[in-house]
Coordinates of C-alpha atoms and ligand atoms in Angstrom, one line a residue:
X972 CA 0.0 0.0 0.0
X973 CA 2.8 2.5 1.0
X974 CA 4.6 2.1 -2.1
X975 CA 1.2 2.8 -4.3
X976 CA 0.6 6.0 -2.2
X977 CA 4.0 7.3 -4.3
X978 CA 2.6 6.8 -7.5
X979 CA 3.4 9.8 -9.7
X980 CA 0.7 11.2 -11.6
X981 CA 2.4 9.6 -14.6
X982 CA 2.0 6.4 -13.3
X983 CA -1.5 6.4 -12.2
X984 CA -2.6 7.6 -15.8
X985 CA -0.8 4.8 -17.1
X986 CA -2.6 2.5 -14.4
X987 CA -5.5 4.1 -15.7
X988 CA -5.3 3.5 -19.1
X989 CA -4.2 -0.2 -18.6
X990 CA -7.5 -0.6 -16.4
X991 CA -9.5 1.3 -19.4
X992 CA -7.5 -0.8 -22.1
X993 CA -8.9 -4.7 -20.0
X994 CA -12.3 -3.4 -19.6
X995 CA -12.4 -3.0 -23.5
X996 CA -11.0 -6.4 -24.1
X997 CA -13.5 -7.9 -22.0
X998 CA -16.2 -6.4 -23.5
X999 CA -14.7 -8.5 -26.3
X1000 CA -15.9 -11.7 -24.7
X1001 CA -19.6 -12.6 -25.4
X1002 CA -21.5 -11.0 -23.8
X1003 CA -24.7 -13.2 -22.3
X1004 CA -27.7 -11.7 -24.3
X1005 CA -25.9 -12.3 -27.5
X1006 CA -25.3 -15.7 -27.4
X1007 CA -26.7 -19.1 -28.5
X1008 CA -29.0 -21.3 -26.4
X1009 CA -27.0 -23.9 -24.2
X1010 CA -25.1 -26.6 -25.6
X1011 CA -23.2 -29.9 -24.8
X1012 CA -20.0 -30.3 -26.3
X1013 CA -16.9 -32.8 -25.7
X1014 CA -13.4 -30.6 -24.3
X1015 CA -11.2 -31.5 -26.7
X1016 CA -8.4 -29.0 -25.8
X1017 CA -7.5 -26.6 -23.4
X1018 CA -5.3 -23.4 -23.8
X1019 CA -4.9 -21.5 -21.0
X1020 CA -8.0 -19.4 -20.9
X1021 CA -9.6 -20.7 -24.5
X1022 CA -10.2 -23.9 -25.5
X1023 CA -11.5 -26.4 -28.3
X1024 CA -15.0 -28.0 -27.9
X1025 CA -16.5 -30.8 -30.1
X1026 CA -20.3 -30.8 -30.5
X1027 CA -20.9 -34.2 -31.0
X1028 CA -24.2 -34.0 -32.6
X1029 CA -23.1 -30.7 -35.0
X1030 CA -19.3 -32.9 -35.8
X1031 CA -17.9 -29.7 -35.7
X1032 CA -15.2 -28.0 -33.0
X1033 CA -15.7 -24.2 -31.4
X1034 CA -13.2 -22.4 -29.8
X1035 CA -14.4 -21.2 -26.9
X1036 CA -13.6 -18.4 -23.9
X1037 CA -13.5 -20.5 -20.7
X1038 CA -16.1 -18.0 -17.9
X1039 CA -14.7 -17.1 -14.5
X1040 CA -14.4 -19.3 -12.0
X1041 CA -15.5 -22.3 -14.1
X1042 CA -12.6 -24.3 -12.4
X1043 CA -9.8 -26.2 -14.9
X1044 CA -11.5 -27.9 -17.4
X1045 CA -9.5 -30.3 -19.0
X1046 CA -9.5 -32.9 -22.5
X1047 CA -12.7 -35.0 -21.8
X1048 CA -14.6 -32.8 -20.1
X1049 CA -18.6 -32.6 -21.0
X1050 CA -19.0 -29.1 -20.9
X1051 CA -21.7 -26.4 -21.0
X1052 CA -21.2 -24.0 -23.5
X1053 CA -23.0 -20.8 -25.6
X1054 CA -22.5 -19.8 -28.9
X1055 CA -22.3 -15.9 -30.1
X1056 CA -23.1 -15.1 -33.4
X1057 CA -20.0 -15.1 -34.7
X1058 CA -19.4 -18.9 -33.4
X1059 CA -17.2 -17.7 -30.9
X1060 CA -18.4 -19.5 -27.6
X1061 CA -18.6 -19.6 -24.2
X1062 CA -17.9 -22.4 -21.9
X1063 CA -19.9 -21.7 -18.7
X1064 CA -19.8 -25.4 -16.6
X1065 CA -18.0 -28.3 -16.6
X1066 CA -20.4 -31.2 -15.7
X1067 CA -19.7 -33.5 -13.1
X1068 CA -16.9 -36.1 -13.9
X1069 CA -17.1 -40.0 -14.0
X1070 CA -12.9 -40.0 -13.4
X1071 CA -10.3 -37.8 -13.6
X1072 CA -6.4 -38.5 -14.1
X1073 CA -4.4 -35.9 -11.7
X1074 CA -0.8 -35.3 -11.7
X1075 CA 1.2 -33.0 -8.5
X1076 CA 1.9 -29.4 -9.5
X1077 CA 4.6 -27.6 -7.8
X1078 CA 1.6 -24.8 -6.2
X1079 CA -1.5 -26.1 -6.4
X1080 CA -1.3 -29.1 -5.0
X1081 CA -3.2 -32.0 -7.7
X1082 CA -4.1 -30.8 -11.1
X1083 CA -6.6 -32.5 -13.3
X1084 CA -5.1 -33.6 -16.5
X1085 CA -7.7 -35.6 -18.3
X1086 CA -11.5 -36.6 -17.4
X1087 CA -13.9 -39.1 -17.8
X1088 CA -11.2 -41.4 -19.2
X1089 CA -12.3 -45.3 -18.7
X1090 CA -9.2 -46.7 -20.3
X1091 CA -5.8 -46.0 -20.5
X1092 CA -3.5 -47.8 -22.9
X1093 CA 0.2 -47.8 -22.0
X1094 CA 2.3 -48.5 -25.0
X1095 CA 5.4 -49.9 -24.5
X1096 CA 8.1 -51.4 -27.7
X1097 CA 11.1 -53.2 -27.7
X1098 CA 12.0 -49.8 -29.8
X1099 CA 13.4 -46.7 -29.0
X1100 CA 14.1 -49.8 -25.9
X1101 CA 11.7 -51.4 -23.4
X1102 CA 12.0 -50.5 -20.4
X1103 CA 9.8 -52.6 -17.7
X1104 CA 10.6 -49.9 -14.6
X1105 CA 8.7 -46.8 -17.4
X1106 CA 6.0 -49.5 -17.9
X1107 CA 5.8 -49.9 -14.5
X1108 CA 6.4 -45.9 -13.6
X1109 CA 3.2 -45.2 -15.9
X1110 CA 1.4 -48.2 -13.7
X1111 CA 2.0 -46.5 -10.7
X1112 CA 1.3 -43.4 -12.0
X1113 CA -2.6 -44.6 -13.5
X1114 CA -3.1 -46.9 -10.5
X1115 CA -4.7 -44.5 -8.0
X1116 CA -7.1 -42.9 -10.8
X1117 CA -9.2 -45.9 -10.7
X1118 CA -9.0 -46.3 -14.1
X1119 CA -8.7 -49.4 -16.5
X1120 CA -5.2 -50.2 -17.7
X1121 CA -4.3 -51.8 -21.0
X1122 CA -0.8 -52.6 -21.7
X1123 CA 0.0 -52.3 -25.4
X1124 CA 3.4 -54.0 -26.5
X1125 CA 4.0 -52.5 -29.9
X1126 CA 6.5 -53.4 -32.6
X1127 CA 6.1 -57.1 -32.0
X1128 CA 7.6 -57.7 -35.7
X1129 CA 11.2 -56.2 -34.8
X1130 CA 12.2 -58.5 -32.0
X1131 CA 13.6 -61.7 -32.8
X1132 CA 12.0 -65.0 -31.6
X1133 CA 14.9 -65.0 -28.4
X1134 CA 13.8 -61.6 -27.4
X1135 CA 10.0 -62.6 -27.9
X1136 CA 10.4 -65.4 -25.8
X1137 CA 12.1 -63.1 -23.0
X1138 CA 9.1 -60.3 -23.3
X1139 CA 6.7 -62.4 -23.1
X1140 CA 8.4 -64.0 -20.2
X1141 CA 8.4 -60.4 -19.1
X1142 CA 4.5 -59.6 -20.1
X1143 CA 3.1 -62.8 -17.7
X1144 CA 3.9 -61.1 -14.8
X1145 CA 1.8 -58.4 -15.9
X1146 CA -0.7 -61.1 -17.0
X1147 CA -0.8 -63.0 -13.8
X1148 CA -1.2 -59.2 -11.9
X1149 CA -4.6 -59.3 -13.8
X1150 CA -3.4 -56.9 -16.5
X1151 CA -4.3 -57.4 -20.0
X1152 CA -1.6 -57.3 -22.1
X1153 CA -1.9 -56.8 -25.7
X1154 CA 0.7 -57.6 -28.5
X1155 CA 0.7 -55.5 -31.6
X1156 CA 2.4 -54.5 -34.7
X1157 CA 1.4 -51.6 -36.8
X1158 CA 3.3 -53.1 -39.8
X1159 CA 1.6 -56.8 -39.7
X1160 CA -1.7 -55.8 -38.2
X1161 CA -1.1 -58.2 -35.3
X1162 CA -3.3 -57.5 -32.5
X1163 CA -4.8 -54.4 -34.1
X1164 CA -8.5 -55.9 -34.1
X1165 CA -8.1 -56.8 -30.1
X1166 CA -6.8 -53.3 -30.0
X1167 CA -10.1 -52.1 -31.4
X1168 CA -12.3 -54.4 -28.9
X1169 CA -10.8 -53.0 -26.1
X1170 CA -11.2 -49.9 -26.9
X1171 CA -14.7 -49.9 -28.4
X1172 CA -17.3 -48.7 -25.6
X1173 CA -14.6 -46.9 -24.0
X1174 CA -13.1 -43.2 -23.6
X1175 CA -9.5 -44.0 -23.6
X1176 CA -6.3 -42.5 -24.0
X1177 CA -2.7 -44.0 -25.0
X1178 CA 0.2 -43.1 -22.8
X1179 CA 3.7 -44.0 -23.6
X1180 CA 7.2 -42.7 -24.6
X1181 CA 8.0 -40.8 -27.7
X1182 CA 8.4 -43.0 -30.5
X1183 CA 6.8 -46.4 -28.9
X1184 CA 4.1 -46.2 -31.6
X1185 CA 1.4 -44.0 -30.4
X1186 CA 0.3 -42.1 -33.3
X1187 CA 1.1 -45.4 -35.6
X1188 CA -1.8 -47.1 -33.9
X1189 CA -4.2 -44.4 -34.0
X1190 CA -3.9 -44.5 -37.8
X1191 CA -4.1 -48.3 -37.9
X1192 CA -7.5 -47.7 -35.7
X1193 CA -9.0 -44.7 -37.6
X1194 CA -7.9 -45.4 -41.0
X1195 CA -10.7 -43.7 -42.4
X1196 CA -8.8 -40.5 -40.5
X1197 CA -12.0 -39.7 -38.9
X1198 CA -9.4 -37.6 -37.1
X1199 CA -10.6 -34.2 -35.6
X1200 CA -7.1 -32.3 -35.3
X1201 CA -7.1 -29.1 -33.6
X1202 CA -4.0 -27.0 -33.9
X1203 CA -3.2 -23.7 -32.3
X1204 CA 0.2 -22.4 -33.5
X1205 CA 0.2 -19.5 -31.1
X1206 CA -0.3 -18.4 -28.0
X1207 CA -0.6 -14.1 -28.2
X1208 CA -1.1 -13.6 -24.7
X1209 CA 1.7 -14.8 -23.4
X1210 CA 3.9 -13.1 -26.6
X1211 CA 5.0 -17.0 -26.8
X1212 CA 4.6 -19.3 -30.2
X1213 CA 3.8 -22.9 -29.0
X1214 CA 2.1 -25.7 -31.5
X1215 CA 0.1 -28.1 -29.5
X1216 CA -1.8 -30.3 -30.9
X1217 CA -5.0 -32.4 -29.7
X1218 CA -6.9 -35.1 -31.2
X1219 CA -10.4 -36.6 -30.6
X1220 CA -10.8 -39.9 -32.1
X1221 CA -14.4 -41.3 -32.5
X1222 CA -15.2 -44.4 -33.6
X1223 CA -17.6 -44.7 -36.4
X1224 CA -19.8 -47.9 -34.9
X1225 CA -21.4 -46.9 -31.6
X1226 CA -21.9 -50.1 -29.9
X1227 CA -25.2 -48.3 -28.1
X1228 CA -27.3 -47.1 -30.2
X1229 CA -29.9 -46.0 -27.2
X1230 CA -26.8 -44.1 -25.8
X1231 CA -26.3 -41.7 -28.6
X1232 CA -29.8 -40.4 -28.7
X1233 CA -29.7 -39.3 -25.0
X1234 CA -26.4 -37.8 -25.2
X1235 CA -24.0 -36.8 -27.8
X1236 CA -21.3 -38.8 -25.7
X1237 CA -19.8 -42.0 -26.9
X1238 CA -16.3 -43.4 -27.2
X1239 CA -13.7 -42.2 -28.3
X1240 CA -9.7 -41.7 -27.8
X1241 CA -8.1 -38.5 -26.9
X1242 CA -4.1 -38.1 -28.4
X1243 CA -2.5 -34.6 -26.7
X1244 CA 1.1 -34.1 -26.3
X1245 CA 0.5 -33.4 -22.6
X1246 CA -1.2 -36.5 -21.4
X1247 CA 1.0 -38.7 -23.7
X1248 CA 4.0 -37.8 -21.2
X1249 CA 1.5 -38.5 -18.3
X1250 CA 3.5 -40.5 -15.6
X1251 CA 7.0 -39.1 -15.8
X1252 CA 6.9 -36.1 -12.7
X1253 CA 7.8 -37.0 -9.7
X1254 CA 6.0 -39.1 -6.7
X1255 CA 6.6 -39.7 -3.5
X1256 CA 7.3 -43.3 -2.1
X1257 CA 4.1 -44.4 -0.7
X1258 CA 2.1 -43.3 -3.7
X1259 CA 4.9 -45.3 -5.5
X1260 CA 4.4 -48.4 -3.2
X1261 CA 0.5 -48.3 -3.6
X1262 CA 0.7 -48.2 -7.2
X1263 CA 2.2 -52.1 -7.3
X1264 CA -0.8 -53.9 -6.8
X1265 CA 0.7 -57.0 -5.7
X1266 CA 2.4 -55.1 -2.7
X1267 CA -0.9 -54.1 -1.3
X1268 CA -1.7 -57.2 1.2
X1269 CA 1.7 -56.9 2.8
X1270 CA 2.2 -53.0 3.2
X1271 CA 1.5 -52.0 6.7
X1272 CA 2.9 -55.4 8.3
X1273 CA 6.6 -54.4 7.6
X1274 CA 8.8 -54.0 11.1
X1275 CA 9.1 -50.2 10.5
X1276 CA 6.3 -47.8 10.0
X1277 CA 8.2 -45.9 7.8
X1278 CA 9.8 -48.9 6.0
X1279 CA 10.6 -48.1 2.2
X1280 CA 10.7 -52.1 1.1
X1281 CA 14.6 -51.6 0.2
X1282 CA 17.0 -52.9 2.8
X1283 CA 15.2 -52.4 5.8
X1284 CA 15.4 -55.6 8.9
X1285 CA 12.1 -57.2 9.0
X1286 CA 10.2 -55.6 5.9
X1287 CA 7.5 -58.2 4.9
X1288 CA 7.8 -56.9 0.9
X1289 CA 11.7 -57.9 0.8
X1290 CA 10.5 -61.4 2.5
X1291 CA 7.2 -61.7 -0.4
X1292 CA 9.9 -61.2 -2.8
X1293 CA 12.1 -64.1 -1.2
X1294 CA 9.4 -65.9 -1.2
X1295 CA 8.9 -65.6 -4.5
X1296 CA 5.0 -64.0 -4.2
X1297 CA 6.2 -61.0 -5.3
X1298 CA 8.2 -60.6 -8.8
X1299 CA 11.9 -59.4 -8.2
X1300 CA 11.8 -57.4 -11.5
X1301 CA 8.6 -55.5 -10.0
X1302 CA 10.4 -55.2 -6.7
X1303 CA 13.6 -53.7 -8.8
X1304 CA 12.1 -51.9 -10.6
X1305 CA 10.1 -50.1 -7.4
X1306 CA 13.5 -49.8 -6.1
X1307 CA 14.2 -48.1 -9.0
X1308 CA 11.6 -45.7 -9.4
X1309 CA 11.7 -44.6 -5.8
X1310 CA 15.4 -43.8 -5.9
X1311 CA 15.0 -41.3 -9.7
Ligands
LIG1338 P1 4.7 -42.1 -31.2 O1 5.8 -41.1 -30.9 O2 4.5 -43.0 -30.0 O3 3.5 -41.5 -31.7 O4 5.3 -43.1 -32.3 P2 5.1 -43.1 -33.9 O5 3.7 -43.7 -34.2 O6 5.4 -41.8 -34.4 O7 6.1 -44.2 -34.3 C1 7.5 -44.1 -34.2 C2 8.2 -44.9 -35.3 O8 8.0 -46.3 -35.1 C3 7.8 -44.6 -36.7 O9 8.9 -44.6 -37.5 C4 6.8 -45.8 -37.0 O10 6.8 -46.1 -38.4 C5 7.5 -46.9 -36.3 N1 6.5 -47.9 -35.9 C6 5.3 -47.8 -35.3 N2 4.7 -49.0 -35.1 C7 5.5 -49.9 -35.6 C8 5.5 -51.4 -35.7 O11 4.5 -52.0 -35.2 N3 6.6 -52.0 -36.2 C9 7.6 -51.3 -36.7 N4 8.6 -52.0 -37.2 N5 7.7 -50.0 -36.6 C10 6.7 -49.3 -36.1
LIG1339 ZN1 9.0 -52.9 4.0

């Protein structure tokens, strides 16, 4: 306060023409009377205070100003929104969310990153390498969402039969943790069909490394390209030039008829840069030990309260894994990820 008591006179016209110059440019935003009667529409993507929504009945994308105090909608999000006359819109509420994927941010504690997701798909290839602890980092990261996980093994034509014979050694673990595991090859087809069943009646998204095949089997799925791309190639506001690009998939049969009448809503998979790296921040060990599911009947009965299940006397994890009831290639590989 003592410091804007000094202003000169200078400096409180110039605070005065800023405050005159953001009035204007919010009279730029739709104003209520103006606009279109409510509609549903799919968030497709967000940026900063605009984003991209899909009317599913319409097949056609808006970009939309995001109201006040909406909270942080995010991809997958059925929203509210109003259109003005010049198909700018409005998004005014976000309705209420069946899941939500959350990652830690460094001020705000959880952050949404994706909603109503029933599937995730985490692709994996024995190229750029494959690497079981990042299969099982993305695990841990998806396990407390609540949220189906597929794991996709991708590539399947460029190992030999010796390293087929050691993945899939590797994959049964995963199988007997109740995970179903899916082998594919973009080039061959293999797989692609079970791909499509198990994704069919579902809102998914694929997760995965750069280069594991992502985008490969998104064309093998939609090869019709019934692809709804949404590119923004700037971001003025911020003086900063960023392309991000978001994708909505849909598939063409709707196994439920009844359901599309009612709502616009059916399935569907959602490809953005920012949810494709989902499951490489940082987490904390505990979260890290709940996301192995096969730990969860011993944790709590170690020696130590605080026991980290890596060298400490009397930790019942360390005596599964003996024991042979727990994996040691999971049990490394939680080492592992609790010590990056
Ligand atoms: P993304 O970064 O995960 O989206 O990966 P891309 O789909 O861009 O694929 C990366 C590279 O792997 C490309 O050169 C693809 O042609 C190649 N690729 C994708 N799937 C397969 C596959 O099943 N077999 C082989 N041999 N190469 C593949
Ligand atoms: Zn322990």
């Amino acid at each position: 306060m003592a410091k804007r008591d000094k202003l000169t006179q200078k400096q409180k016209r110039q605070v005065a023409v800023k405050h005159r110059q953001r009035l204007k440019k919010e009279k730029q935003i739709p104003q209520l009377s103006d606009l279109s009667e409510s509609k549903t529409g799919l968030l497709v993507s967000r940026y900063g205070e605009q984003a991209d929504v899909f009317d599913l009945f319409e097949q056609k994308s808006y970009r939309c100003y995001l109201r006040q105090n909406l909270g942080s909608p995010v991809p997958g999000d059925k929203v509210r929104f109003r259109l003005a006359s010049n198909e700018q819109g409005i998004v005014e509420a976000i309705e209420e969310r069946d899941s939500v994927l959350q990652r830690p941010s460094q001020h705000q504690g959880l952050k949404p990153v994706v909603a109503n997701i029933s599937r995730i798909f985490v692709v994996s290839a024995p190229l750029p390498d494959f690497s079981a602890a990042l299969l099982d980092r993305y695990l841990v990261a998806v396990a407390d969402a609540d949220i189906e996980v597929v794991i996709v093994f991708n590539k399947w034509d460029l190992s030999s039969e010796i390293e087929q014979q050691k993945i899939e050694e590797q994959l049964e673990i995963y199988k007997s943790l109740g995970y179903l595991v899916i082998l594919v090859s973009t080039k061959t087809d293999l797989g692609i069909e079970q791909l499509k069943q198990a994704a069919l009646n579902h809102k998914s998204i694929l997760v995965g490394q750069s280069g594991v095949g992502k985008s490969s089997i998104i064309n093998r799925l939609f090869p019709q390209q019934t692809m709804l791309v949404n590119e923004v190639s700037e971001n003025s506001r911020l003086g900063q030039h960023t392309t991000t690009a978001s994708k909505l998939f849909l598939f063409e049969e709707k196994t439920d008829k009844t359901q599309e009448i009612e709502s616009p809503y059916h399935e569907f998979i959602i490809d953005s840069p920012g949810i494709r790296e989902f499951g490489l921040w940082h987490m904390d060990q505990k979260t890290i030990a709940d996301g192995f599911v096969e730990f969860e009947s011993f944790l709590g009965t170690c020696k130590f309260r605080d026991c980290r299940h890596e060298n400490e006397p009397g930790c019942e994890i360390i005596r599964a894994v003996e024991a042979q009831k727990i994996s040691r290639q999971r049990w490394r590989n939680y080492c592992k990820i609790i010590s990056t």
